[in-house]
Short mmCIF file of C-alpha atoms in Angstrom, two decimals:
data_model
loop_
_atom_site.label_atom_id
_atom_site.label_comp_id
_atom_site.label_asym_id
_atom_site.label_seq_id
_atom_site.Cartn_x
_atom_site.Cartn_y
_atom_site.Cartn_z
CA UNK J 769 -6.90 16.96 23.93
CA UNK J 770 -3.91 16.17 26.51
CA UNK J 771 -4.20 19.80 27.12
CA UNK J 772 -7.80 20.52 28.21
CA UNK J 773 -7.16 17.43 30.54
CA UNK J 774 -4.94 18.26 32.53
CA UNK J 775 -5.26 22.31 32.14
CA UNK J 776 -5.98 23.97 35.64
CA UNK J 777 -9.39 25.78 33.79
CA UNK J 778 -12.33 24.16 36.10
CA UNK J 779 -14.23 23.98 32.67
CA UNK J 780 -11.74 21.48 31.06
CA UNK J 781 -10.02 20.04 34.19
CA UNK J 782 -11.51 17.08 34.51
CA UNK J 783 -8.41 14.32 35.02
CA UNK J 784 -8.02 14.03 38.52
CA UNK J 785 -4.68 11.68 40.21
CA UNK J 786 -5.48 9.07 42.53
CA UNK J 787 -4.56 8.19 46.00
CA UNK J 788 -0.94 7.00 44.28
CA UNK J 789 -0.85 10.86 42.67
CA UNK J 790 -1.21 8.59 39.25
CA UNK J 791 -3.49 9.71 36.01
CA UNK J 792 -5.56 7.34 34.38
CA UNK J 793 -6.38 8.82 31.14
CA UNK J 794 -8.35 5.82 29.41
CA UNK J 795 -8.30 2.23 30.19
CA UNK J 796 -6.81 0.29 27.38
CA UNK J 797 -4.02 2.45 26.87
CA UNK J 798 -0.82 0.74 28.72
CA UNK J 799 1.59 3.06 30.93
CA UNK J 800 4.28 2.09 27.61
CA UNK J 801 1.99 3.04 25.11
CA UNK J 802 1.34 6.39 26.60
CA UNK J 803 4.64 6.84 27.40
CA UNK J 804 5.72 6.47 23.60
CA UNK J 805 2.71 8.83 23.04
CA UNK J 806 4.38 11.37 24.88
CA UNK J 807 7.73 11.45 22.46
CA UNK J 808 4.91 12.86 20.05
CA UNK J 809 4.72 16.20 22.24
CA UNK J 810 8.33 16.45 22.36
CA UNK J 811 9.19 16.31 18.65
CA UNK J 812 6.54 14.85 16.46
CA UNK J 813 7.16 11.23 16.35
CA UNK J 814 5.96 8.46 17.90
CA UNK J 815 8.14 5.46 17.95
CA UNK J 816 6.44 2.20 18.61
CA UNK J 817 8.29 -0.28 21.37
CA UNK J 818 8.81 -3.96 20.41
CA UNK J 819 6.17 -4.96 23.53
CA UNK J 820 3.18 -2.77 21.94
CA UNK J 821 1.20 -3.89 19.31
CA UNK J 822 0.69 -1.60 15.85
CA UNK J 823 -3.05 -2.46 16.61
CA UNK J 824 -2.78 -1.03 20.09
CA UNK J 825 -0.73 1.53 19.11
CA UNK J 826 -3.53 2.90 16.16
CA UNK J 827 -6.30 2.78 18.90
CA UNK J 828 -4.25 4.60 21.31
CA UNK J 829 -3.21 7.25 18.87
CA UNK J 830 -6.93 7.42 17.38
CA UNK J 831 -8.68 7.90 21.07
CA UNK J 832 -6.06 10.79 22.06
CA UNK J 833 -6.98 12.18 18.71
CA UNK J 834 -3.57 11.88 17.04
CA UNK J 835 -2.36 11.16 13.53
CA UNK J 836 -1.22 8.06 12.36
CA UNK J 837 0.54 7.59 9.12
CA UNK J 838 3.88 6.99 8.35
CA UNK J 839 5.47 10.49 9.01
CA UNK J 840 4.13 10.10 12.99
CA UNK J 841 4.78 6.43 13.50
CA UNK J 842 8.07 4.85 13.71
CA UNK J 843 7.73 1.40 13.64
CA UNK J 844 10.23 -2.22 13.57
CA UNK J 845 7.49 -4.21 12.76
CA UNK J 846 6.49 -2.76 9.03
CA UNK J 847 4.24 -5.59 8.83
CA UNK J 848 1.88 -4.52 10.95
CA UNK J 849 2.54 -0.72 10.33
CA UNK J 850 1.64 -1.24 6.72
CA UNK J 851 -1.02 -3.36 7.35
CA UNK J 852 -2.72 -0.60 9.69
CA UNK J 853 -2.35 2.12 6.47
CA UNK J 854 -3.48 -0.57 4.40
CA UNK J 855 -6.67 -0.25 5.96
CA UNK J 856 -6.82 3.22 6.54
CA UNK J 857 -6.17 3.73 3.11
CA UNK J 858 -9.02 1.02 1.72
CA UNK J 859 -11.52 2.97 4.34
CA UNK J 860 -10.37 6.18 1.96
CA UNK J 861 -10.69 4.76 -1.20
CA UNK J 862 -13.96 2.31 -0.27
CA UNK J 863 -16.02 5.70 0.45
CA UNK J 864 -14.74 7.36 -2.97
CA UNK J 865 -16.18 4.34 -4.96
CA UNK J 866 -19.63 4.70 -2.75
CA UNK J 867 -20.32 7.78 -3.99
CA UNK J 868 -19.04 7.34 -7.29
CA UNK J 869 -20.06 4.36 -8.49
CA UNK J 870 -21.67 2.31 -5.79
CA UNK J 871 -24.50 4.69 -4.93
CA UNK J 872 -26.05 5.77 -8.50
CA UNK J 873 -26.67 2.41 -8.91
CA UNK J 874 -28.67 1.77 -5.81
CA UNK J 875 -30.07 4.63 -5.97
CA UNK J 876 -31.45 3.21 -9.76
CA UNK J 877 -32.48 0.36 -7.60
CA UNK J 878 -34.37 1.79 -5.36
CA UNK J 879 -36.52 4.14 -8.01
CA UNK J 880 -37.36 0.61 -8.98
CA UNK J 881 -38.78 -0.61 -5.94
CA UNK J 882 -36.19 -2.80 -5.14
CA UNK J 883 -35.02 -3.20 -1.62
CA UNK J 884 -31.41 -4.56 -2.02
CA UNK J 885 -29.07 -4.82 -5.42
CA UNK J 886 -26.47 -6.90 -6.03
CA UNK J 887 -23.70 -5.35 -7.82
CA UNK J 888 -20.70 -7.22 -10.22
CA UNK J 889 -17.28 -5.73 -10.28
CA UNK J 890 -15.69 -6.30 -13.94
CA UNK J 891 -12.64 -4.83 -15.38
CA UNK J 892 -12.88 -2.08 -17.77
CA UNK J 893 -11.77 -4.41 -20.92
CA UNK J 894 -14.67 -6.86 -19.98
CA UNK J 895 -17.62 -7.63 -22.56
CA UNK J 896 -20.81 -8.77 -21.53
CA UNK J 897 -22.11 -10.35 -25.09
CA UNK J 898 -25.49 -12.64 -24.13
CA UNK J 899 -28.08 -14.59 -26.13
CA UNK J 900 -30.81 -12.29 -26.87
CA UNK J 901 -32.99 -15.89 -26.84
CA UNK J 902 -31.13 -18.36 -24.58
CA UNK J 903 -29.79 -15.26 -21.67
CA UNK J 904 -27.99 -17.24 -18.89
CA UNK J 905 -30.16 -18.85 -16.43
CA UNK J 906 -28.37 -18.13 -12.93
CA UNK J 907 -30.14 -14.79 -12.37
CA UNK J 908 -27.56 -12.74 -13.55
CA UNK J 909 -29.94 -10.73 -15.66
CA UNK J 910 -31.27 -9.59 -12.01
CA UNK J 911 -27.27 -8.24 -11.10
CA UNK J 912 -26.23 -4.52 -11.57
CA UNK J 913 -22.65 -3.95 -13.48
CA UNK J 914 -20.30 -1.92 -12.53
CA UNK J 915 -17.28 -1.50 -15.19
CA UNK J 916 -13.79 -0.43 -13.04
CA UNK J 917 -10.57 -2.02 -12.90
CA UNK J 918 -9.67 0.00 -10.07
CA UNK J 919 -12.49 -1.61 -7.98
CA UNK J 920 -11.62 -4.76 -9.35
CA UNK J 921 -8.02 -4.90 -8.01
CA UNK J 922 -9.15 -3.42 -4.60
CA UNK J 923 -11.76 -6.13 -3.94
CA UNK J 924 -9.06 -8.92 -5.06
CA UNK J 925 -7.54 -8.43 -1.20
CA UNK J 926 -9.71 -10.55 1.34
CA UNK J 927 -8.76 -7.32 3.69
CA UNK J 928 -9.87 -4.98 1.43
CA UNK J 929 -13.37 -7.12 1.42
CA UNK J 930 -13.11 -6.36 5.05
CA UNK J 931 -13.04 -2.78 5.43
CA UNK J 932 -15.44 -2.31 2.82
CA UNK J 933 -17.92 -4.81 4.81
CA UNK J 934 -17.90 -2.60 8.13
CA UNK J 935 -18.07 0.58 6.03
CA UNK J 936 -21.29 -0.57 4.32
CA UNK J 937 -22.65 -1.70 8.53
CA UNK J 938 -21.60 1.82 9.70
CA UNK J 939 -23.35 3.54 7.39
CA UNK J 940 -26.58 1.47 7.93
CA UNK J 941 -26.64 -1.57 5.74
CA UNK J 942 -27.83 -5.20 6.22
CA UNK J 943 -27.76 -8.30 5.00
CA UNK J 944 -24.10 -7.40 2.81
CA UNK J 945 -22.12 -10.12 1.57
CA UNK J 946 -18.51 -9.56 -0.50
CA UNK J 947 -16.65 -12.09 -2.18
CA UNK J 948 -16.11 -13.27 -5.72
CA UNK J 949 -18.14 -15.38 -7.64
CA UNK J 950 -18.60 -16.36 -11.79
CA UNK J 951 -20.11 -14.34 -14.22
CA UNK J 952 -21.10 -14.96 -17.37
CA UNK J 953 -20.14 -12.84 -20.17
CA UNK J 954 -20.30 -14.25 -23.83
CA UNK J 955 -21.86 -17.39 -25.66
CA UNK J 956 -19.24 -19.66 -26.22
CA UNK J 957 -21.46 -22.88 -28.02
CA UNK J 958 -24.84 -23.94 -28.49
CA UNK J 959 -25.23 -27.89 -27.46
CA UNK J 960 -28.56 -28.98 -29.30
CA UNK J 961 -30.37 -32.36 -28.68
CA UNK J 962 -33.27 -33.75 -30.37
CA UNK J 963 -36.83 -32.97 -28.38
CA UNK J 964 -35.19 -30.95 -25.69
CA UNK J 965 -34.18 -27.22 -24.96
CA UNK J 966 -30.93 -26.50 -26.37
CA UNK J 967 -28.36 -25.81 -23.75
CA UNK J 968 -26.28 -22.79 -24.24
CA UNK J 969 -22.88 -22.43 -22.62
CA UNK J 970 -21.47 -19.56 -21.33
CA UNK J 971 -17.68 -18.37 -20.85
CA UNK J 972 -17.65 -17.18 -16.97
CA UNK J 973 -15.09 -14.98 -15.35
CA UNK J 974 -14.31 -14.93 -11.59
CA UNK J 975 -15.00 -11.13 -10.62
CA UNK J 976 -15.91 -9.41 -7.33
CA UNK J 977 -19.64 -9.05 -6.13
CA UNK J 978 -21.13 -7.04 -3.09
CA UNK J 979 -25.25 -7.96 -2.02
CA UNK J 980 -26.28 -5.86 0.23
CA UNK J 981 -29.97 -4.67 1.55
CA UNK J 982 -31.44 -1.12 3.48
CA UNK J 983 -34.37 -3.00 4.78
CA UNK J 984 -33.58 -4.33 8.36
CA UNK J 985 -33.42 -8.16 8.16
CA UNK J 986 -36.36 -8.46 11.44
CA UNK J 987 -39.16 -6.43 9.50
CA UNK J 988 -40.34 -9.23 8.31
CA UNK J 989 -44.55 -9.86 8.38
CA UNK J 990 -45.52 -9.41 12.00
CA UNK J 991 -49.08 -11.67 11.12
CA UNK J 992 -49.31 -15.43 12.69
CA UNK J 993 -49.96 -17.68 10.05
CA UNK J 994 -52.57 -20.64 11.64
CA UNK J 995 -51.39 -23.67 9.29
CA UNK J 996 -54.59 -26.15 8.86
CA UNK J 997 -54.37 -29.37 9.88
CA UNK J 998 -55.94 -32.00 8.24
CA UNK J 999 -57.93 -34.35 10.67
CA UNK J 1000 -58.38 -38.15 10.09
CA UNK J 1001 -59.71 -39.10 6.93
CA UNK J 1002 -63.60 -39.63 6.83
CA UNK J 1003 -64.68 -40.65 4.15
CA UNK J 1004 -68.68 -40.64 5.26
CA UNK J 1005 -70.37 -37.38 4.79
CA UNK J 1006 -72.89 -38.80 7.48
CA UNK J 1007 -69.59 -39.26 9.63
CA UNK J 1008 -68.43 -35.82 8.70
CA UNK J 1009 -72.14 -34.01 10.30
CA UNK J 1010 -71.36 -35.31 14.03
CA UNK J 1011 -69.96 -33.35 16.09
CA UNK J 1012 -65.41 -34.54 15.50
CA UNK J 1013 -63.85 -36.35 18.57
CA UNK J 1014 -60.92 -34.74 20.86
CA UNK J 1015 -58.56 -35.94 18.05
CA UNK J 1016 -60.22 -35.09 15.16
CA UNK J 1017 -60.37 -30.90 15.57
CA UNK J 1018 -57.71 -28.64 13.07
CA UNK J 1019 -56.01 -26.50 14.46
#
């Protein structure tokens, strides 16, 4: 990319200096950052100084079309280095689960009619065991299941919950929620009492859940709904027949 800007071909040659003979390639990117950026094009590694951000450094290296991972990036501050492959690497593995196991089951949704689905995380060695006659009463009957550890451990990391959140926006999403919330999975007792419905309790497991909707959240009912107001009580049906006062016409 450096290349076709500042190549003498009229076609590509489309960096020009300014009155100080100085480039601007793209605002954001700091004189120091660039400069680092250059060591790249000398021999293959970019080594990040202590007054640029890993942050800064990742959108720098992703406009100019570079890779970053840990063979191209030299970094003091592993911290942030790792944190930036973190996410790279949860952006990876977030898309491999949509296809895999994420989308089937929205896609079962939506053969149903449904417009959203709400999807539970459990582990592999999880056993969902209800009450044929006394189910759980949350709605949980309503929530899809998906069985993977794998997911399970990646939605455990509040950044993970992140990534995955602006994957689901860019690819066209609404209304998505992540976290981690109870779910029932087996009858633990039966508490009965005399001329009442017996209440059944349930052993509940903290495990990840995602909500999310592909209906836009403004196409709701366009149609103005006139509420009727009630006017002052007459009780005359004589009263009623004349013509009501100022005060006394619904809206």
């Amino acid at each position: 990319m450096l290349g076709r800007m500042f190549s003498s071909s009229l076609e590509h040659n489309f960096t020009r200096p300014n009155e100080r003979g100085e480039y601007e390639v793209a605002k954001g990117i700091s004189s120091t950052c660039f400069r680092a950026i250059l060591d790249y094009f000398k021999n293959g590694v970019i080594r990040c100084p202590p007054s640029v951000s890993v942050p800064e450094l990742r959108e720098a290296c992703d406009y100019l079309l570079i890779p970053f991972d840990a063979s191209t990036v030299k970094c003091q501050n592993l911290r942030g280095l790792l944190h930036e492959l973190s996410n790279e690497g949860a952006r990876v593995q977030f898309d491999i689960f949509i296809e895999e196991l994420i989308m089937p089951v929205m896609v079962t949704c939506g053969q149903r009619g449904d417009r959203e689905c709400h999807i539970v995380v459990l582990t592999d060695d999880d056993v969902v065991d209800w009450d044929e006659e006394y189910p759980p009463q949350m709605g949980e009957e309503f929530s899809q299941i998906i069985y993977s550890t794998t997911m399970y451990r990646f939605f455990k990391y509040i950044e993970n919950r992140d990534v995955a959140k602006q994957v689901l926006k860019e690819r066209g999403l609404k209304k998505i929620r992540l976290g981690i919330e109870g779910f029932p999975t087996y009858k633990e007792k039966i508490k009965k009492r005399p001329g009442s419905r017996p209440e059944v309790i349930y052993n509940y497991v903290q495990r990840p859940f995602i909500r999310m909707s592909w209906e836009k959240e403004e196409n709701k009912s366009r149609h103005v709904d006139f509420q009727c107001v009630k006017s002052k009580s007459i009780t005359n049906l004589a009263e009623a027949a004349v013509d009501p006062g100022p005060d006394q016409v619904a809206v």
